[in-house]
CSV table of C-alpha atoms in Angstrom, one decimal:
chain,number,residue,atom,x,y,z
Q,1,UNK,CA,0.0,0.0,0.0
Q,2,UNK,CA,2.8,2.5,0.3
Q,3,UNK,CA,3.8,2.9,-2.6
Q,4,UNK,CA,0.6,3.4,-4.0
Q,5,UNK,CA,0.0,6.2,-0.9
Q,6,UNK,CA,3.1,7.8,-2.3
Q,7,UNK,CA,1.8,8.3,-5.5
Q,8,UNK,CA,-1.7,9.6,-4.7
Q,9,UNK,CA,-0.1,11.6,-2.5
Q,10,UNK,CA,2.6,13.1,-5.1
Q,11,UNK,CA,-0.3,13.4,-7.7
Q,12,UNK,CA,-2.2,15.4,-5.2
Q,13,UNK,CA,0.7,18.0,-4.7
Q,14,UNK,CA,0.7,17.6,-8.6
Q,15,UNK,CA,-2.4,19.3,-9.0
Q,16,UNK,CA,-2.3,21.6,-6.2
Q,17,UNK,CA,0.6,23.4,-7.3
Q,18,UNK,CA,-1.0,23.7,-11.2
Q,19,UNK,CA,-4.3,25.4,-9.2
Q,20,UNK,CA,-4.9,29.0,-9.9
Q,21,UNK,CA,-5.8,30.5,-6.3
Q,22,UNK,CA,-7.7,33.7,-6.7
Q,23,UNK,CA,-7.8,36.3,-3.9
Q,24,UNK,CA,-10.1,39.4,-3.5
Q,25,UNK,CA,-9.0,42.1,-1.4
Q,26,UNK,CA,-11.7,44.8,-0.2
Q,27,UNK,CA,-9.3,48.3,-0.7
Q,28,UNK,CA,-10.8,51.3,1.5
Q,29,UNK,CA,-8.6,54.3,0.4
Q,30,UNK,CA,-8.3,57.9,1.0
Q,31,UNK,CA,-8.2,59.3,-2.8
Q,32,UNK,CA,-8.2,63.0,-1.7
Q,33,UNK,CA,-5.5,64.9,0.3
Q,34,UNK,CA,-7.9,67.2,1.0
Q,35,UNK,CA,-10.3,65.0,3.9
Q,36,UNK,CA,-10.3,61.9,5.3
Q,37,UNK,CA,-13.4,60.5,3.5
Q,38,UNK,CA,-12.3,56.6,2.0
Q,39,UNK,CA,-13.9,54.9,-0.4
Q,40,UNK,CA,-13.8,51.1,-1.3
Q,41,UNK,CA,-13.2,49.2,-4.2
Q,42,UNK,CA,-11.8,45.5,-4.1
Q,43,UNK,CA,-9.2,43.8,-6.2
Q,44,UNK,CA,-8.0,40.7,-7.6
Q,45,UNK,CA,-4.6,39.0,-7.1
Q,46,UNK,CA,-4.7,35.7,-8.9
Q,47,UNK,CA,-1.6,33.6,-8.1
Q,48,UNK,CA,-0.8,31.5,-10.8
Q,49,UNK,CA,1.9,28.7,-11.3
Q,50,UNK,CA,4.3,30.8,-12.7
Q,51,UNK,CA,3.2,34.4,-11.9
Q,52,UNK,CA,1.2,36.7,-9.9
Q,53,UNK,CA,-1.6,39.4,-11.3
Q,54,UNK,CA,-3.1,41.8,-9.0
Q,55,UNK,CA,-5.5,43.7,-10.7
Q,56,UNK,CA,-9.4,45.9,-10.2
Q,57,UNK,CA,-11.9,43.7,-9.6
Q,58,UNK,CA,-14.4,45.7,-12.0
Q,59,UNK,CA,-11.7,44.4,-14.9
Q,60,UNK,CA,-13.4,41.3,-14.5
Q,61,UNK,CA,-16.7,42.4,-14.6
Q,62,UNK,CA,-16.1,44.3,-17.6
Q,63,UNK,CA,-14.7,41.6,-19.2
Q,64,UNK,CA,-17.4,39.7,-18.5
Q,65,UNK,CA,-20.1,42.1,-20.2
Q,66,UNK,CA,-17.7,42.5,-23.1
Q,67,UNK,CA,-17.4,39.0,-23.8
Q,68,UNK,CA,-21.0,38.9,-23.3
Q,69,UNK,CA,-23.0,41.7,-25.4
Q,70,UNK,CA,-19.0,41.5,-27.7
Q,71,UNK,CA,-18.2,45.4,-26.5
Q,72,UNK,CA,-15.0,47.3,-25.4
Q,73,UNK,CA,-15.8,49.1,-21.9
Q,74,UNK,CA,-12.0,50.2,-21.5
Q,75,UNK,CA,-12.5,52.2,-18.2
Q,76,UNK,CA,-9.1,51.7,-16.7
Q,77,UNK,CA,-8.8,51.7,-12.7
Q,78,UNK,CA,-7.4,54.3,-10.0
Q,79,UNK,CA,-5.1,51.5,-8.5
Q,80,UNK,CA,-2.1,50.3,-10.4
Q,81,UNK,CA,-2.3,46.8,-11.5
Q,82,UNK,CA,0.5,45.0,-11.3
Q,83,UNK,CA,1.9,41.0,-12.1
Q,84,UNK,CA,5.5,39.9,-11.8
Q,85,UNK,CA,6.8,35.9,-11.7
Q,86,UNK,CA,6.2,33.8,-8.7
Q,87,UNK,CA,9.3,34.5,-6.1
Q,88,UNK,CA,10.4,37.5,-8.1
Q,89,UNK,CA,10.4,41.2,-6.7
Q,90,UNK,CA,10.0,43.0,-10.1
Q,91,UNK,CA,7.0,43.7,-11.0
Q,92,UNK,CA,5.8,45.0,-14.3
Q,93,UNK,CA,3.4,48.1,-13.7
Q,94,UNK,CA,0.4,49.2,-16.2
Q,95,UNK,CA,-0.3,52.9,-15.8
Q,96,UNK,CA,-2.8,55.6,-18.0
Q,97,UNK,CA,-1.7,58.3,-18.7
Q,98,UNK,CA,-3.9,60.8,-21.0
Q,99,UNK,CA,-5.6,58.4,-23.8
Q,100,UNK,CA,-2.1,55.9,-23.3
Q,101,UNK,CA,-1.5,53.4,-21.3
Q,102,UNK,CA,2.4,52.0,-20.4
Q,103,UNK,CA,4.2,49.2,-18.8
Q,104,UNK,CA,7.2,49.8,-16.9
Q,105,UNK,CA,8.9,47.7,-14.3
Q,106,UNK,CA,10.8,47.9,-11.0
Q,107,UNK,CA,12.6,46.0,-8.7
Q,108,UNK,CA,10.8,46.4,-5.0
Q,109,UNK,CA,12.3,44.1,-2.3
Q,110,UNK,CA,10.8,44.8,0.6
Q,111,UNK,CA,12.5,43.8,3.5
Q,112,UNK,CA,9.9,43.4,6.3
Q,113,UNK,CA,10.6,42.8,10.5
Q,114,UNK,CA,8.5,39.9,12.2
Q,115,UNK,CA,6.3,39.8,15.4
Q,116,UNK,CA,5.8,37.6,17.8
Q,117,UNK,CA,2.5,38.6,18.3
Q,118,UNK,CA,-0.6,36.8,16.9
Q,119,UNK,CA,-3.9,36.9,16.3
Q,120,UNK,CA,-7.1,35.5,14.9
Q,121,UNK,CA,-8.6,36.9,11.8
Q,122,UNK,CA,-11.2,35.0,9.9
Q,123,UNK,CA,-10.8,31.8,12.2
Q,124,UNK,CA,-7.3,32.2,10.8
Q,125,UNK,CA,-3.8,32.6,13.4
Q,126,UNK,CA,-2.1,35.7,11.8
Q,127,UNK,CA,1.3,36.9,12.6
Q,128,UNK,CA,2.3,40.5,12.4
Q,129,UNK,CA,5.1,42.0,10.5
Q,130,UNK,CA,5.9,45.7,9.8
Q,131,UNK,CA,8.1,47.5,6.7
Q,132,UNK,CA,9.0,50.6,5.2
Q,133,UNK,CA,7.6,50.7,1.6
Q,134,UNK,CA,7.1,53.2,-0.8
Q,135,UNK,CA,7.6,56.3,1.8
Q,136,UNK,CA,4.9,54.4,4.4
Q,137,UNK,CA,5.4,52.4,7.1
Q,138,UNK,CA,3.0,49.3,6.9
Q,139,UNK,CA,1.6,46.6,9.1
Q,140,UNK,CA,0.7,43.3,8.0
Q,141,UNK,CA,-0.8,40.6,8.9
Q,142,UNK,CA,-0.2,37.1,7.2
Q,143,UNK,CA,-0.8,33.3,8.3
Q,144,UNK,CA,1.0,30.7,7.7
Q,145,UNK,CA,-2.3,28.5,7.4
Q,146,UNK,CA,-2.1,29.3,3.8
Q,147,UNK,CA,1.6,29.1,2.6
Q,148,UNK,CA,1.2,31.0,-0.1
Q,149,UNK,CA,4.1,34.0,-0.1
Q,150,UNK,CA,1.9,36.7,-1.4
Q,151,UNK,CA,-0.4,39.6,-0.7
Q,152,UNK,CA,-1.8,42.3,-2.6
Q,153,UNK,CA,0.0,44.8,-5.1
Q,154,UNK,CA,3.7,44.5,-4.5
Q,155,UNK,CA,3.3,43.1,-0.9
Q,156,UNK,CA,4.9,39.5,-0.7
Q,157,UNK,CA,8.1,37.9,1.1
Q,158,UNK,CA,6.5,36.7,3.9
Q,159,UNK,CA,6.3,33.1,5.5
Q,160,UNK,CA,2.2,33.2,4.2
Q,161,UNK,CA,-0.4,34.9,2.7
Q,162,UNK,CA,-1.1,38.5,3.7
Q,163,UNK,CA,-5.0,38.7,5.2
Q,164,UNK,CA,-5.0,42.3,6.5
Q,165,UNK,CA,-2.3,45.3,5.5
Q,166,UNK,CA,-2.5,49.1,6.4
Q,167,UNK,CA,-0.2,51.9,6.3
Q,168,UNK,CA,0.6,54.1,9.3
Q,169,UNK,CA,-1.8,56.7,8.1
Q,170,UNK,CA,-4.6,54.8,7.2
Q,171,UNK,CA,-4.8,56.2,3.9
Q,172,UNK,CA,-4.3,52.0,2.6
Q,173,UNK,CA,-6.4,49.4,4.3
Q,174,UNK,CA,-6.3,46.2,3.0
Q,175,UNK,CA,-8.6,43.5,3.9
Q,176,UNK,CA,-8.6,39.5,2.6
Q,177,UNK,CA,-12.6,38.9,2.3
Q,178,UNK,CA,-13.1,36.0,-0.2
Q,179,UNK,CA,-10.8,33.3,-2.1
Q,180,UNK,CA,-11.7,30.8,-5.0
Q,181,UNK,CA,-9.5,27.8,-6.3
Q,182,UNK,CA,-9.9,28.2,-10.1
Q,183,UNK,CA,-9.3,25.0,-12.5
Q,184,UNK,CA,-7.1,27.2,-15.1
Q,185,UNK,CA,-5.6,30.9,-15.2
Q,186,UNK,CA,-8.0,33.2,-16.2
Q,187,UNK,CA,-6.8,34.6,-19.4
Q,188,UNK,CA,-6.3,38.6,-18.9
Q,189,UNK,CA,-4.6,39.0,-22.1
Q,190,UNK,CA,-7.8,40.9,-23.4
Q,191,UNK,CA,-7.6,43.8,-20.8
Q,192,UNK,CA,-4.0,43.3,-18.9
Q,193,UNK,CA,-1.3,42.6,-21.0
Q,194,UNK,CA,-3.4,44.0,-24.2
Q,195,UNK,CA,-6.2,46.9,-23.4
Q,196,UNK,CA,-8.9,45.2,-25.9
Q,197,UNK,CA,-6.9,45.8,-29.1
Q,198,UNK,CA,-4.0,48.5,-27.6
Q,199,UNK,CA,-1.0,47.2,-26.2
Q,200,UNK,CA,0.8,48.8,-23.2
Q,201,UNK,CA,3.9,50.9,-24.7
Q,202,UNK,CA,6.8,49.6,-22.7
Q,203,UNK,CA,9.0,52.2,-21.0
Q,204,UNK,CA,11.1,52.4,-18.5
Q,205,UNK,CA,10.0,54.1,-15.0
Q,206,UNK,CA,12.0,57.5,-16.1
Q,207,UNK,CA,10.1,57.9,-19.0
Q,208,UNK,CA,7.0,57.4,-17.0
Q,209,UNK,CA,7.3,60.1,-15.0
Q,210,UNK,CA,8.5,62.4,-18.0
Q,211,UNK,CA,5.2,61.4,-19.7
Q,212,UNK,CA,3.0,62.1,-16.4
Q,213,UNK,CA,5.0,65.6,-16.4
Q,214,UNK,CA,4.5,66.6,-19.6
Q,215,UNK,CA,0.8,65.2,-19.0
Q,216,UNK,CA,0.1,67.1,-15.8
Q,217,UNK,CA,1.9,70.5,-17.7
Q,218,UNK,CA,-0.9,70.7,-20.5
Q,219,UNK,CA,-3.5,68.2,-19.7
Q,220,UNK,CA,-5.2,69.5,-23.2
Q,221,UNK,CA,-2.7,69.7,-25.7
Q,222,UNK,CA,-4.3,67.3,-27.8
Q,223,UNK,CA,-7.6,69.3,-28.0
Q,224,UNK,CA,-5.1,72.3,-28.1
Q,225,UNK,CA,-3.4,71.3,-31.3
Q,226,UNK,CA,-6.8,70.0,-32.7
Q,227,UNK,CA,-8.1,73.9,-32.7
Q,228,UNK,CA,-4.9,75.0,-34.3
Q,229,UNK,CA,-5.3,72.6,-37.0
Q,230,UNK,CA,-8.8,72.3,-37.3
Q,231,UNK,CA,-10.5,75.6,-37.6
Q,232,UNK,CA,-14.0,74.1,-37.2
Q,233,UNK,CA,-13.6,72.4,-34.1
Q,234,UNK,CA,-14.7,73.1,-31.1
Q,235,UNK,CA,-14.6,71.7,-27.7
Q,236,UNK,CA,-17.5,70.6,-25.6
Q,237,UNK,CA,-17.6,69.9,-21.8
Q,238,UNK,CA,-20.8,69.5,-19.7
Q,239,UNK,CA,-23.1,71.0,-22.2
Q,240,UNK,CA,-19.8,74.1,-22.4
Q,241,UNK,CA,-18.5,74.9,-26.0
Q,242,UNK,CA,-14.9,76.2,-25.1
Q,243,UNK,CA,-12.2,78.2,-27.2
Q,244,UNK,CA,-8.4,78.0,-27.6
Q,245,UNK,CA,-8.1,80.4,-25.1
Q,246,UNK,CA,-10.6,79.1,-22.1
Q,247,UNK,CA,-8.2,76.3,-22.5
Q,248,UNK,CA,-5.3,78.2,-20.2
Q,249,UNK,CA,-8.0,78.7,-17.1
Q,250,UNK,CA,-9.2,75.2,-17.9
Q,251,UNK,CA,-5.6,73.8,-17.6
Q,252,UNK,CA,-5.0,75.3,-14.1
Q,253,UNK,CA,-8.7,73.6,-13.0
Q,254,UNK,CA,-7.6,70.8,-14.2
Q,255,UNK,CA,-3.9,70.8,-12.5
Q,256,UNK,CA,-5.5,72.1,-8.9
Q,257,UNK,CA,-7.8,69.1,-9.1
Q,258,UNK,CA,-5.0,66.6,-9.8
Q,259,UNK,CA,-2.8,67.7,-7.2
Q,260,UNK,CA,-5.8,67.6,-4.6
Q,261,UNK,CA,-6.8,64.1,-5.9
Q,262,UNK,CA,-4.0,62.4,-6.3
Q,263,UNK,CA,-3.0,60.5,-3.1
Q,264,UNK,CA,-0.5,57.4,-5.0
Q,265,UNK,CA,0.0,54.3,-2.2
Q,266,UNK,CA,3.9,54.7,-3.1
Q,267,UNK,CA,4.3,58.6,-2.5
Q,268,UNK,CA,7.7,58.8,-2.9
Q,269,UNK,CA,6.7,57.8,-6.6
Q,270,UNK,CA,4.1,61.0,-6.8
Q,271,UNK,CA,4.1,61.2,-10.9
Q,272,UNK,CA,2.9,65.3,-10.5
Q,273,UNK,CA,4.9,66.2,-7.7
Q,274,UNK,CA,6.3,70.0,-8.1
């Protein structure tokens, strides 16, 4: 009988390390530096075989409707999604800028400080553990009941899965609130690694933020150069036909409101700092 124990046993941890475990994270955020109001949004890290995706949870549902009705809702998310290979720290990043949308990636170890201390979340013993990350100090809480080295966005290293993760401010609460085992990877190739038809311009991090800059310096330079070119067009907004030169006060609107929404979970990485 042993031997045949052995290989039931070794075609169990066969199949249990080709399953897809899919994670969703309920996010409450502060968006605005100008209260403390949060709102919440949940997201997705699927860890596969051979990488890790952590992405908005409304990506899915879109998907879904597209595949569905066969549309293109391309809505893109406030959060950065991220994926990188299992046991790797550098993660390749998918932000929108404008009407573009880029992949970069970076190298973010994080080196974090165990706890003794414990405690029970979700029937679950979690241990803390603490790190500097991104210009925030952050508290975790992972178990060991589900060795799984992982956690939400860049978050992983630790000895089991990440259940609950905030930063010192509070401005970042992360909370574990369902899992699913899933047969396969779900294929994001349709709104991930391709945007339904327009594929993420690679470039490196440097060229990010020159690209958010230039961005953030004349937010309507399309709609600018349009007017130039295009003597018959005009700009509409809320029901408001604008000219070429409304489109200096509108710029400044639409900087203050940037600056005052903009509150990125790595703030030493602020793409419109001044």
């Amino acid at each position: 009988m042993r031997p045949v124990l052995f290989i039931i046993f070794l075609l169990s941890a066969i199949s249990l390390h080709a399953q897809t475990y899919r994670y969703i994270y309920e996010l409450s955020y502060r968006p605005s530096l100008k209260d403390d109001a949060h709102e919440n949004m949940y997201m997705v890290l699927d860890v596969n075989p051979d990488e890790t995706k952590y992405y908005d949870y409304s990506f899915l549902e879109k998907d879904s409707l597209n595949r569905l009705h066969h549309t293109q809702n391309t809505s893109w998310s406030e959060q950065i999604p991220v994926k990188r290979k299992r046991n790797s720290t550098e993660n390749s990043n998918f932000v929108m800028i404008g009407n573009d949308i880029f992949v970069y990636k970076t190298n973010d170890k994080i080196d974090w400080t165990l706890s003794d201390e414990t405690q029970k979340i979700e029937n679950m013993t979690c241990q803390k553990a603490s790190a500097n990350f991104g210009g925030r100090e952050w508290t975790a809480w992972f178990t060991k009941d589900i060795p799984i080295s992982e956690g939400p966005y860049k978050f992983q290293g630790l000895p089991g899965l990440i259940v609950q993760l905030k930063d010192s401010e509070s401005d970042f609460i992360f909370h574990l609130v369902k899992n699913k085992n899933l047969p396969q990877t779900y294929d994001t190739s349709d709104f991930l690694e391709v945007r339904y038809g327009n594929k993420p311009i690679a470039v490196t991090e440097k060229t990010v933020y020159r690209k958010a800059k230039e961005f953030f310096n004349d937010p309507f330079i399309e709609i600018r150069q349009k007017m130039k070119t295009d003597k018959s067009f005009r700009f509409e907004a809320n029901g408001v036909k604008y000219e070429t030169k409304d489109l200096d006060l509108l710029t400044k609107q639409q900087q203050k409101e940037i600056l005052e929404n903009y509150n990125p979970l790595e703030k030493n990485k602020n793409f419109f700092a001044q």
